[in-house]
Amino acid sequence: MSKEKSRVHYSMWNKSQCEEVIGAVYKVLEETGCSVRNERARKMLEGAGCSVNDDLVKIPPSLMKWAIEAAPSEFTLYDRDGNPAMHFAPENTYFGPPITTVFVKDPKTGEKRKGRRSDAANAGMICDALPNIAWASAMSGIEEGNSKLIDVYEVAALLPNTKKPLMYWASSLKNLQYEFELFEAAVGGAQRLKEKPFTICLTCPMDPLVHEGNSIEQIIYLAEREAPVIYIPGVSIGCTSPITIAGSVVVGIADTLVGLLISQLTHKGAPFVISRFSDNLDMKTMTIARTHPEHVMSHAAASSVFKYLGLPFSCNLGDTDSGRVDQIGVFDLVNQLYTGALSGCNMTMSIGGCESCLLTDYAFTVFGNEVIGFVRNLVGGVEISEGTLALESIDEVGPGGNFITEEDTIEHIRDFWTTDLLVPTTYGAWLDSGKKDFVEVLNERVNEIIDAGPQNPLSDEILKKLNAIMDRIETENA
Amino acid sequence: MNNFRMNATMGQSAQFRMLNKNQCEKIVETVYKVLEVTGCDVHHEGARKLLLDAGCKLEGIQVKIPSYLIKKALATAPKQITIYDREGNPALDLSARNGKTYFEAGLLNLYRIDSRTGERRITNRQDVAEAGLVIEALPNIDVASGLASISDCPEGIAEVYEVRTLLEHTTKPLQLWNTCKENFLAQAELCAAAVGGMDEFVAKPFVIVGSASFPLLGHAKEDLDKLLCMYEMGIPSCYVSSGILGFSAPMTMAGALVTTLADTLVGLLLSQLTKEGCPFIASSYIDIMDMGSLAFCMSTPEFIQGGAAAADVFRYLDLPFSVHVAGTDSPVFDEQAAFDISAQAYTGILAGVNLGNFIGFMESAMSSSLAALVYADEAIDYIRKILGGFEVSGETLAEEVIREVEPGGSFLGEEHTIENLRTLWAPKNFIRTNYENWEKDGSKDYQTRANEKVVEIIEKGIRKPLKPSVLKEMDAIIAAFEKQQ
């Protein structure tokens, strides 16, 4: 009998359904085609056998199959110190924060306001402190300083405040180059950055079926450096994709795969994360909506296809339409993170995003950290072995007995998930605490982390280097 | 009647399994060994006689059960049980293999968090009435119970009053608890009065009865007394077997599955020895005690993980079953309580548990909240939608409309969009609004809205009243019963 703990078995679509979906994707790319708004990419695509007419590119299935084969099925993202942190491989699940929400909830005053550089630093510390949050980002976007450099500010604020892998974005190729300068300075050079990449760039197509020049330039730049990238279609059912979930999965996958193809044509084997996010509009309020089962199930379905393709992938699960940590926000976090864990998603974001990811609330991230621990434990399965079946111990204890003093009990007492957040409280104890709110407890945790300051600081020498680079960039962009 | 099926392959739902067939086999083999080698204490003479006559070995009160007897009982017990509502319509289709999940409101709570005041207080008959009204109105809460242990009635017969009150306020199937055979018989009389006679009641049972095993590998006299009576009547009975990890069960989940199964399967055997074909519901409730505070903890993944694993074993045995799914350690319906309900309901539906017990519990079962029921009702609906899957076909893959829209276009005005708009889930109490509008509507948080919903349902009163003559008959039954006491 195997002692191995068998993970739960879960799937939304079976193999033949995945085949049908991917078949439809190939057909869309071959017959409808897509608009690629970058000349270098079009030339590469034409050279590889695509038909190109102005910016409309039609892609033969054989070429796309080649790219899927060529792309790595596994790769590792390191932390800033060079330790392996995230191993993108089948069934390895990691969870992380949102990126560029417009607003942030001020951790001290509770006020909803635009993001600042100091918020990016706080976000770094919070991600750094939470064991189940695998990577860091600035979470909220920045609206201060030079508006041309807001993306670079995020990176500059994050580097000294967390050693976790960084998720970042760039508004242009020029800013991407600035960010690389900062990364290289933080770890000691381009070679080290290439050997042990600790950053992952996020870039997007314009759905449906349009690939903008800026995104494609970045994908090519990153592929040349073998730097990880995630290409995120954000499809909205009934608007930028068909209203049926199956149809919206088809459009999303068609879009992300074109990024993959360009990356592999640039540099075969460049690390690439595919994805398909849903940015559904609520037809009544015409705002982006996450508290919808369709949002969640579409990710479960897309995950089946991604797993079938055998490529690292990302999902947009873990945020809510609610503007505060309430029962609805909690419900969303639970059902979405559960689905992410069950789906074997390599990169599930955006934990801490609320108001449909317009607003960052760190309290959600702290709670999300707890939920991840909980669902991972559940999905991890139950060990069935001679030892755990405990036949001997049962016979020894016998009818009416008690296991409390058994050796077996003591041996396994640490097998269990522990929490200091979801603790048993009686009604009386709750009254005694002044009816202390669950949200208050979460906010206290947030402030404890921020007040403690960076736990993994950079050396003064590196900080000086980073500051000098930032000063130069500011001057160049004045 | 809900038609959601987990692990369906036509119009495919999500597929989920915690234990594979070999693991289930291994667990069941171990259970057989425990019953054959270690045996169990049976504190009821009649039950011992049944077991002895069937071929068990007896030493004092200790009974050792050969596995062929359990296998025979598994073969004769119904694989499917239909539970009706008070009006005789089929309501629950219980079968381990059909993937359907039903949720039962919890029972025996000392306190209720009042939906109007937010205060916690001792439960009374009015609380049972309110639980009945609210459960009646919520489509995804399938089985009613009082969520109370009422204090404003003569001592020792709270459960009889509870049934009287529930019968008046809801038509849904009822989960009954009782402290002795006499009280159960009084409850049965009340149920019979509600449907026009005992034969009618037994022919279309609209209750789930049963008992709980206690202690470890032990079966108490009073419990078996009423259980055997239920078996004789042929009313669907659940033998609840619970084990606390490290106390009344081994510390490992696999070991706890073994002991709880060993206990519930003795109930199965007795049911079939009493009356072959008697409808029996198995169970495994694995409880966790916080080793630090020695308090029960329900806000923990193990609380539901055991249930999900047990579901696979019961499917392997093909035996209708019940597990617990909605406990929380929070004393009020706050975010932690919402977390627990969501995580556990999600797991219950994934695992396809036939009966998920204890919806509405607060404070590790000390207390109950009707607002939590309103929440659970909507959460269950939502989760079923996620896991229900969707069609993959030429039409839904939408190749044609994708071709028409072309790169950069919008699907908004397409006929395909309008045709399929209604297939999307629509919320009831989960609002879709922005901050500004929410503020304009009075900044009502979820808890406030859920409590308002509870009060609104209660104020509407009884939806399907019983005839005054039936109420009179029930009151007469209670009066006679009280006198007898």
mmCIF file of N, CA, C and O in Angstrom, chain A residues 1 6 8-14 17 27 208 238-239 241 243-245 247 282 291-292 294 297 325 327 331 334 338-339 374 377 388 395 399-400 402-404 416-417 425 427, chain B residues 12 15-18 23 26 38 120 216-217 246-247 251-252 255 301-302 305 329 333 335 339 346-347 363 375 382 385-386 390 396 399 408-412 420 424-425 432:
data_model
loop_
_atom_site.group_PDB
_atom_site.id
_atom_site.type_symbol
_atom_site.label_atom_id
_atom_site.label_comp_id
_atom_site.label_asym_id
_atom_site.label_seq_id
_atom_site.Cartn_x
_atom_site.Cartn_y
_atom_site.Cartn_z
ATOM 1 N N MET A 1 0.854 -1.205 0.000
ATOM 2 C CA MET A 1 0.000 0.000 0.000
ATOM 3 C C MET A 1 0.884 1.247 0.000
ATOM 4 O O MET A 1 1.811 1.350 0.784
ATOM 5 N N SER A 6 -2.730 10.860 -1.415
ATOM 6 C CA SER A 6 -3.166 11.174 -2.765
ATOM 7 C C SER A 6 -3.929 12.477 -2.737
ATOM 8 O O SER A 6 -4.846 12.655 -1.958
ATOM 9 N N VAL A 8 -6.530 15.256 -3.989
ATOM 10 C CA VAL A 8 -7.873 15.015 -4.503
ATOM 11 C C VAL A 8 -7.834 15.041 -6.018
ATOM 12 O O VAL A 8 -6.983 15.678 -6.630
ATOM 13 N N HIS A 9 -8.785 14.340 -6.599
ATOM 14 C CA HIS A 9 -8.906 14.352 -8.051
ATOM 15 C C HIS A 9 -10.015 15.322 -8.420
ATOM 16 O O HIS A 9 -11.102 15.248 -7.877
ATOM 17 N N TYR A 10 -9.741 16.253 -9.325
ATOM 18 C CA TYR A 10 -10.744 17.233 -9.730
ATOM 19 C C TYR A 10 -10.556 17.607 -11.183
ATOM 20 O O TYR A 10 -9.432 17.805 -11.630
ATOM 21 N N SER A 11 -11.635 17.708 -11.935
ATOM 22 C CA SER A 11 -11.527 18.302 -13.263
ATOM 23 C C SER A 11 -12.872 18.843 -13.690
ATOM 24 O O SER A 11 -13.914 18.342 -13.295
ATOM 25 N N MET A 12 -12.843 19.911 -14.467
ATOM 26 C CA MET A 12 -14.088 20.491 -14.971
ATOM 27 C C MET A 12 -14.401 19.909 -16.340
ATOM 28 O O MET A 12 -15.517 19.544 -16.621
ATOM 29 N N TRP A 13 -13.392 19.834 -17.219
ATOM 30 C CA TRP A 13 -13.603 19.255 -18.538
ATOM 31 C C TRP A 13 -12.721 18.028 -18.714
ATOM 32 O O TRP A 13 -11.602 17.980 -18.210
ATOM 33 N N ASN A 14 -13.228 17.048 -19.444
ATOM 34 C CA ASN A 14 -12.407 15.874 -19.724
ATOM 35 C C ASN A 14 -11.569 16.116 -20.989
ATOM 36 O O ASN A 14 -11.667 17.159 -21.623
ATOM 37 N N GLN A 17 -13.302 17.017 -24.266
ATOM 38 C CA GLN A 17 -13.853 18.376 -24.278
ATOM 39 C C GLN A 17 -12.728 19.399 -24.487
ATOM 40 O O GLN A 17 -12.881 20.364 -25.225
ATOM 41 N N LYS A 27 -9.045 26.827 -35.072
ATOM 42 C CA LYS A 27 -9.877 27.247 -36.193
ATOM 43 C C LYS A 27 -10.001 28.771 -36.230
ATOM 44 O O LYS A 27 -9.900 29.388 -37.288
ATOM 45 N N PRO A 208 -11.160 41.386 -28.412
ATOM 46 C CA PRO A 208 -10.764 40.077 -28.911
ATOM 47 C C PRO A 208 -9.788 40.177 -30.081
ATOM 48 O O PRO A 208 -9.948 41.029 -30.956
ATOM 49 N N GLY A 238 -20.021 38.418 -23.586
ATOM 50 C CA GLY A 238 -21.056 39.247 -24.198
ATOM 51 C C GLY A 238 -20.528 40.567 -24.745
ATOM 52 O O GLY A 238 -21.250 41.292 -25.411
ATOM 53 N N CYS A 239 -19.276 40.913 -24.408
ATOM 54 C CA CYS A 239 -18.695 42.158 -24.936
ATOM 55 C C CYS A 239 -17.465 41.826 -25.772
ATOM 56 O O CYS A 239 -17.521 41.846 -26.984
ATOM 57 N N SER A 241 -16.060 38.917 -25.795
ATOM 58 C CA SER A 241 -16.087 37.496 -26.160
ATOM 59 C C SER A 241 -17.539 37.086 -26.288
ATOM 60 O O SER A 241 -18.427 37.804 -25.834
ATOM 61 N N ILE A 243 -21.019 35.295 -25.321
ATOM 62 C CA ILE A 243 -21.612 35.262 -23.982
ATOM 63 C C ILE A 243 -21.550 33.876 -23.363
ATOM 64 O O ILE A 243 -21.623 33.726 -22.151
ATOM 65 N N THR A 244 -21.379 32.845 -24.177
ATOM 66 C CA THR A 244 -21.272 31.497 -23.615
ATOM 67 C C THR A 244 -19.869 31.317 -23.041
ATOM 68 O O THR A 244 -18.888 31.830 -23.587
ATOM 69 N N ILE A 245 -19.802 30.583 -21.919
ATOM 70 C CA ILE A 245 -18.505 30.410 -21.263
ATOM 71 C C ILE A 245 -17.529 29.696 -22.192
ATOM 72 O O ILE A 245 -16.366 30.077 -22.304
ATOM 73 N N GLY A 247 -17.396 29.736 -25.388
ATOM 74 C CA GLY A 247 -16.933 30.677 -26.405
ATOM 75 C C GLY A 247 -15.932 31.671 -25.836
ATOM 76 O O GLY A 247 -14.961 32.049 -26.488
ATOM 77 N N ASP A 282 -21.180 43.356 -15.550
ATOM 78 C CA ASP A 282 -22.529 43.099 -15.094
ATOM 79 C C ASP A 282 -23.450 43.899 -15.999
ATOM 80 O O ASP A 282 -23.291 45.101 -16.160
ATOM 81 N N THR A 291 -18.250 38.801 -8.553
ATOM 82 C CA THR A 291 -19.106 37.954 -7.725
ATOM 83 C C THR A 291 -20.116 37.244 -8.616
ATOM 84 O O THR A 291 -21.312 37.463 -8.508
ATOM 85 N N HIS A 292 -19.617 36.443 -9.537
ATOM 86 C CA HIS A 292 -20.484 35.709 -10.453
ATOM 87 C C HIS A 292 -19.945 34.290 -10.559
ATOM 88 O O HIS A 292 -18.756 34.119 -10.785
ATOM 89 N N GLU A 294 -20.165 32.436 -13.005
ATOM 90 C CA GLU A 294 -19.619 32.260 -14.355
ATOM 91 C C GLU A 294 -18.148 32.663 -14.397
ATOM 92 O O GLU A 294 -17.354 32.072 -15.122
ATOM 93 N N MET A 297 -16.381 29.596 -12.748
ATOM 94 C CA MET A 297 -16.396 28.345 -13.513
ATOM 95 C C MET A 297 -15.608 28.484 -14.810
ATOM 96 O O MET A 297 -15.002 27.515 -15.276
ATOM 97 N N VAL A 325 -14.318 43.924 3.607
ATOM 98 C CA VAL A 325 -14.310 42.538 4.062
ATOM 99 C C VAL A 325 -15.662 42.288 4.735
ATOM 100 O O VAL A 325 -15.880 42.675 5.870
ATOM 101 N N GLN A 327 -19.366 39.445 4.431
ATOM 102 C CA GLN A 327 -19.677 38.043 4.146
ATOM 103 C C GLN A 327 -19.579 37.722 2.657
ATOM 104 O O GLN A 327 -19.197 36.615 2.279
ATOM 105 N N PHE A 331 -17.077 35.118 0.984
ATOM 106 C CA PHE A 331 -17.601 34.044 0.146
ATOM 107 C C PHE A 331 -16.814 33.960 -1.158
ATOM 108 O O PHE A 331 -16.406 32.895 -1.594
ATOM 109 N N VAL A 334 -13.342 32.537 -0.681
ATOM 110 C CA VAL A 334 -13.358 31.095 -0.438
ATOM 111 C C VAL A 334 -13.629 30.328 -1.723
ATOM 112 O O VAL A 334 -12.853 29.456 -2.109
ATOM 113 N N TYR A 338 -10.620 28.286 -3.534
ATOM 114 C CA TYR A 338 -10.866 26.838 -3.545
ATOM 115 C C TYR A 338 -10.779 26.333 -4.983
ATOM 116 O O TYR A 338 -10.089 25.351 -5.288
ATOM 117 N N THR A 339 -11.457 27.037 -5.880
ATOM 118 C CA THR A 339 -11.450 26.631 -7.286
ATOM 119 C C THR A 339 -10.033 26.705 -7.853
ATOM 120 O O THR A 339 -9.604 25.817 -8.591
ATOM 121 N N PHE A 374 -6.053 26.945 4.417
ATOM 122 C CA PHE A 374 -7.210 26.084 4.679
ATOM 123 C C PHE A 374 -7.520 25.195 3.466
ATOM 124 O O PHE A 374 -7.632 23.983 3.585
ATOM 125 N N ASN A 377 -4.901 22.573 2.550
ATOM 126 C CA ASN A 377 -4.960 21.431 3.447
ATOM 127 C C ASN A 377 -6.051 20.466 2.989
ATOM 128 O O ASN A 377 -5.857 19.249 2.948
ATOM 129 N N THR A 388 -1.769 5.164 9.377
ATOM 130 C CA THR A 388 -2.871 6.089 9.648
ATOM 131 C C THR A 388 -4.188 5.362 9.892
ATOM 132 O O THR A 388 -5.079 5.899 10.533
ATOM 133 N N ASP A 395 -7.539 -1.461 18.369
ATOM 134 C CA ASP A 395 -7.714 -2.707 19.109
ATOM 135 C C ASP A 395 -7.268 -2.548 20.556
ATOM 136 O O ASP A 395 -7.884 -3.071 21.475
ATOM 137 N N PRO A 399 -13.622 -0.937 22.807
ATOM 138 C CA PRO A 399 -14.909 -0.265 22.984
ATOM 139 C C PRO A 399 -14.932 0.671 24.192
ATOM 140 O O PRO A 399 -14.456 0.300 25.265
ATOM 141 N N GLY A 400 -15.455 1.856 23.985
ATOM 142 C CA GLY A 400 -15.625 2.806 25.088
ATOM 143 C C GLY A 400 -14.350 3.494 25.524
ATOM 144 O O GLY A 400 -14.364 4.315 26.436
ATOM 145 N N ASN A 402 -10.444 5.564 25.011
ATOM 146 C CA ASN A 402 -10.059 6.918 24.684
ATOM 147 C C ASN A 402 -8.650 6.937 24.111
ATOM 148 O O ASN A 402 -7.761 6.270 24.638
ATOM 149 N N PHE A 403 -8.445 7.696 23.047
ATOM 150 C CA PHE A 403 -7.156 7.693 22.351
ATOM 151 C C PHE A 403 -6.180 8.747 22.859
ATOM 152 O O PHE A 403 -5.083 8.850 22.356
ATOM 153 N N ILE A 404 -6.600 9.506 23.847
ATOM 154 C CA ILE A 404 -5.822 10.691 24.211
ATOM 155 C C ILE A 404 -4.384 10.378 24.607
ATOM 156 O O ILE A 404 -3.475 11.131 24.293
ATOM 157 N N PHE A 416 -1.999 18.583 11.865
ATOM 158 C CA PHE A 416 -3.186 19.369 11.542
ATOM 159 C C PHE A 416 -2.894 20.828 11.251
ATOM 160 O O PHE A 416 -1.937 21.392 11.740
ATOM 161 N N TRP A 417 -3.778 21.370 10.473
ATOM 162 C CA TRP A 417 -3.701 22.778 10.129
ATOM 163 C C TRP A 417 -3.931 23.609 11.386
ATOM 164 O O TRP A 417 -4.774 23.281 12.204
ATOM 165 N N THR A 425 -14.266 31.035 19.685
ATOM 166 C CA THR A 425 -14.550 32.103 20.634
ATOM 167 C C THR A 425 -15.973 31.894 21.131
ATOM 168 O O THR A 425 -16.861 31.650 20.328
ATOM 169 N N TYR A 427 -19.533 33.281 22.838
ATOM 170 C CA TYR A 427 -20.268 34.537 22.763
ATOM 171 C C TYR A 427 -19.847 35.449 23.913
ATOM 172 O O TYR A 427 -19.649 36.649 23.738
ATOM 173 N N GLN B 12 -21.753 17.762 -18.561
ATOM 174 C CA GLN B 12 -20.821 17.426 -17.478
ATOM 175 C C GLN B 12 -20.621 18.465 -16.378
ATOM 176 O O GLN B 12 -20.355 19.618 -16.616
ATOM 177 N N GLN B 15 -15.674 17.165 -11.924
ATOM 178 C CA GLN B 15 -15.416 15.818 -11.410
ATOM 179 C C GLN B 15 -14.497 15.934 -10.201
ATOM 180 O O GLN B 15 -13.485 16.615 -10.257
ATOM 181 N N PHE B 16 -14.853 15.263 -9.108
ATOM 182 C CA PHE B 16 -14.070 15.394 -7.886
ATOM 183 C C PHE B 16 -14.044 14.063 -7.134
ATOM 184 O O PHE B 16 -15.039 13.359 -7.067
ATOM 185 N N ARG B 17 -12.908 13.778 -6.535
ATOM 186 C CA ARG B 17 -12.780 12.576 -5.721
ATOM 187 C C ARG B 17 -11.666 12.817 -4.717
ATOM 188 O O ARG B 17 -10.632 13.380 -5.060
ATOM 189 N N MET B 18 -11.894 12.436 -3.464
ATOM 190 C CA MET B 18 -10.840 12.601 -2.477
ATOM 191 C C MET B 18 -10.066 11.301 -2.303
ATOM 192 O O MET B 18 -8.861 11.306 -2.187
ATOM 193 N N GLN B 23 -8.123 2.986 -1.971
ATOM 194 C CA GLN B 23 -8.083 3.547 -0.618
ATOM 195 C C GLN B 23 -9.384 3.241 0.123
ATOM 196 O O GLN B 23 -9.360 2.899 1.309
ATOM 197 N N LYS B 26 -9.380 -0.339 1.210
ATOM 198 C CA LYS B 26 -8.496 -0.562 2.352
ATOM 199 C C LYS B 26 -9.178 -0.128 3.659
ATOM 200 O O LYS B 26 -9.068 -0.803 4.690
ATOM 201 N N THR B 38 -11.767 -6.740 17.247
ATOM 202 C CA THR B 38 -11.961 -5.951 18.463
ATOM 203 C C THR B 38 -13.416 -6.024 18.919
ATOM 204 O O THR B 38 -13.698 -6.127 20.113
ATOM 205 N N ARG B 120 -27.903 37.518 21.751
ATOM 206 C CA ARG B 120 -28.016 36.075 21.907
ATOM 207 C C ARG B 120 -28.914 35.781 23.096
ATOM 208 O O ARG B 120 -28.776 36.413 24.146
ATOM 209 N N LEU B 216 -17.155 5.178 21.851
ATOM 210 C CA LEU B 216 -16.374 4.504 20.813
ATOM 211 C C LEU B 216 -16.692 3.002 20.826
ATOM 212 O O LEU B 216 -16.639 2.363 21.883
ATOM 213 N N LEU B 217 -17.023 2.467 19.658
ATOM 214 C CA LEU B 217 -17.331 1.042 19.509
ATOM 215 C C LEU B 217 -18.309 0.569 20.584
ATOM 216 O O LEU B 217 -18.217 -0.543 21.087
ATOM 217 N N GLY B 246 -8.234 11.936 18.261
ATOM 218 C CA GLY B 246 -7.348 11.903 19.422
ATOM 219 C C GLY B 246 -8.067 11.632 20.739
ATOM 220 O O GLY B 246 -7.418 11.457 21.769
ATOM 221 N N PHE B 247 -9.389 11.616 20.713
ATOM 222 C CA PHE B 247 -10.154 11.301 21.923
ATOM 223 C C PHE B 247 -10.957 10.026 21.682
ATOM 224 O O PHE B 247 -10.506 8.937 22.003
ATOM 225 N N MET B 251 -6.064 9.679 16.115
ATOM 226 C CA MET B 251 -5.679 11.053 15.774
ATOM 227 C C MET B 251 -5.627 11.263 14.261
ATOM 228 O O MET B 251 -5.685 12.381 13.792
ATOM 229 N N THR B 252 -5.510 10.167 13.509
ATOM 230 C CA THR B 252 -5.407 10.313 12.048
ATOM 231 C C THR B 252 -6.794 10.248 11.416
ATOM 232 O O THR B 252 -7.689 9.561 11.905
ATOM 233 N N GLY B 255 -7.820 6.739 10.452
ATOM 234 C CA GLY B 255 -8.226 5.960 11.626
ATOM 235 C C GLY B 255 -9.608 6.355 12.103
ATOM 236 O O GLY B 255 -10.420 5.506 12.515
ATOM 237 N N PRO B 301 -10.091 22.861 8.443
ATOM 238 C CA PRO B 301 -10.372 22.038 7.257
ATOM 239 C C PRO B 301 -10.682 20.580 7.591
ATOM 240 O O PRO B 301 -11.445 19.942 6.873
ATOM 241 N N GLU B 302 -10.121 20.065 8.694
ATOM 242 C CA GLU B 302 -10.362 18.659 9.020
ATOM 243 C C GLU B 302 -11.831 18.389 9.302
ATOM 244 O O GLU B 302 -12.320 17.280 9.128
ATOM 245 N N GLN B 305 -12.996 17.813 5.810
ATOM 246 C CA GLN B 305 -12.182 16.877 5.028
ATOM 247 C C GLN B 305 -12.625 15.436 5.297
ATOM 248 O O GLN B 305 -12.721 14.621 4.388
ATOM 249 N N ASP B 329 -16.784 28.316 14.519
ATOM 250 C CA ASP B 329 -16.417 28.633 15.897
ATOM 251 C C ASP B 329 -16.769 30.065 16.252
ATOM 252 O O ASP B 329 -16.608 30.481 17.389
ATOM 253 N N PHE B 333 -22.807 35.746 13.335
ATOM 254 C CA PHE B 333 -22.731 35.578 11.893
ATOM 255 C C PHE B 333 -21.863 36.688 11.301
ATOM 256 O O PHE B 333 -22.338 37.674 10.779
ATOM 257 N N GLU B 335 -17.740 37.511 9.405
ATOM 258 C CA GLU B 335 -16.985 37.067 8.235
ATOM 259 C C GLU B 335 -16.410 35.665 8.434
ATOM 260 O O GLU B 335 -16.317 34.895 7.500
ATOM 261 N N PHE B 339 -17.078 32.497 6.116
ATOM 262 C CA PHE B 339 -15.976 31.691 5.579
ATOM 263 C C PHE B 339 -16.254 30.205 5.781
ATOM 264 O O PHE B 339 -16.144 29.405 4.856
ATOM 265 N N TYR B 346 -19.024 24.337 -0.089
ATOM 266 C CA TYR B 346 -18.295 24.048 -1.331
ATOM 267 C C TYR B 346 -17.804 22.600 -1.297
ATOM 268 O O TYR B 346 -17.997 21.828 -2.240
ATOM 269 N N THR B 347 -17.176 22.227 -0.182
ATOM 270 C CA THR B 347 -16.643 20.870 -0.070
ATOM 271 C C THR B 347 -17.763 19.840 -0.114
ATOM 272 O O THR B 347 -17.641 18.803 -0.762
ATOM 273 N N GLU B 363 -21.111 29.392 17.020
ATOM 274 C CA GLU B 363 -20.415 29.148 18.291
ATOM 275 C C GLU B 363 -20.238 27.648 18.560
ATOM 276 O O GLU B 363 -20.650 27.158 19.617
ATOM 277 N N TYR B 375 -27.857 33.310 4.101
ATOM 278 C CA TYR B 375 -26.552 33.348 3.435
ATOM 279 C C TYR B 375 -26.237 31.994 2.790
ATOM 280 O O TYR B 375 -25.859 31.919 1.618
ATOM 281 N N TYR B 382 -24.983 29.394 -5.637
ATOM 282 C CA TYR B 382 -23.830 29.916 -6.367
ATOM 283 C C TYR B 382 -22.814 28.798 -6.624
ATOM 284 O O TYR B 382 -22.310 28.618 -7.733
ATOM 285 N N LYS B 385 -23.778 26.382 -9.189
ATOM 286 C CA LYS B 385 -23.601 26.923 -10.543
ATOM 287 C C LYS B 385 -22.133 26.760 -10.995
ATOM 288 O O LYS B 385 -21.872 26.358 -12.116
ATOM 289 N N ILE B 386 -21.202 27.043 -10.087
ATOM 290 C CA ILE B 386 -19.783 26.898 -10.456
ATOM 291 C C ILE B 386 -19.483 25.459 -10.843
ATOM 292 O O ILE B 386 -18.851 25.188 -11.853
ATOM 293 N N PHE B 390 -20.848 23.468 -17.805
ATOM 294 C CA PHE B 390 -21.646 24.074 -18.870
ATOM 295 C C PHE B 390 -21.374 23.331 -20.153
ATOM 296 O O PHE B 390 -20.462 22.520 -20.245
ATOM 297 N N THR B 396 -22.202 26.639 -28.287
ATOM 298 C CA THR B 396 -21.609 27.396 -27.171
ATOM 299 C C THR B 396 -20.167 27.781 -27.463
ATOM 300 O O THR B 396 -19.665 28.754 -26.909
ATOM 301 N N GLU B 399 -18.219 29.560 -32.629
ATOM 302 C CA GLU B 399 -17.289 29.815 -33.740
ATOM 303 C C GLU B 399 -17.867 30.818 -34.731
ATOM 304 O O GLU B 399 -17.169 31.709 -35.205
ATOM 305 N N GLY B 408 -10.957 42.893 -32.507
ATOM 306 C CA GLY B 408 -11.214 44.231 -31.985
ATOM 307 C C GLY B 408 -12.684 44.586 -31.852
ATOM 308 O O GLY B 408 -13.019 45.649 -31.321
ATOM 309 N N GLY B 409 -13.596 43.703 -32.310
ATOM 310 C CA GLY B 409 -15.025 44.012 -32.281
ATOM 311 C C GLY B 409 -15.676 43.770 -30.932
ATOM 312 O O GLY B 409 -15.008 43.465 -29.953
ATOM 313 N N SER B 410 -17.025 43.930 -30.879
ATOM 314 C CA SER B 410 -17.755 43.704 -29.629
ATOM 315 C C SER B 410 -18.899 42.728 -29.861
ATOM 316 O O SER B 410 -19.550 42.743 -30.907
ATOM 317 N N PHE B 411 -19.147 41.895 -28.869
ATOM 318 C CA PHE B 411 -20.199 40.889 -28.965
ATOM 319 C C PHE B 411 -21.529 41.396 -28.415
ATOM 320 O O PHE B 411 -22.506 40.676 -28.387
ATOM 321 N N LEU B 412 -21.511 42.627 -27.921
ATOM 322 C CA LEU B 412 -22.634 43.136 -27.139
ATOM 323 C C LEU B 412 -23.971 43.073 -27.879
ATOM 324 O O LEU B 412 -24.966 42.655 -27.329
ATOM 325 N N ASN B 420 -28.365 33.974 -25.128
ATOM 326 C CA ASN B 420 -27.754 33.246 -24.015
ATOM 327 C C ASN B 420 -27.686 34.044 -22.715
ATOM 328 O O ASN B 420 -27.175 33.546 -21.710
ATOM 329 N N LEU B 424 -27.215 33.116 -17.397
ATOM 330 C CA LEU B 424 -26.318 33.567 -16.327
ATOM 331 C C LEU B 424 -27.030 33.559 -14.974
ATOM 332 O O LEU B 424 -28.228 33.791 -14.887
ATOM 333 N N TRP B 425 -26.258 33.358 -13.945
ATOM 334 C CA TRP B 425 -26.779 33.297 -12.570
ATOM 335 C C TRP B 425 -27.232 34.687 -12.122
ATOM 336 O O TRP B 425 -26.606 35.689 -12.452
ATOM 337 N N ARG B 432 -25.550 43.824 -6.396
ATOM 338 C CA ARG B 432 -24.566 44.313 -7.362
ATOM 339 C C ARG B 432 -24.759 45.808 -7.438
ATOM 340 O O ARG B 432 -25.731 46.291 -7.999
#
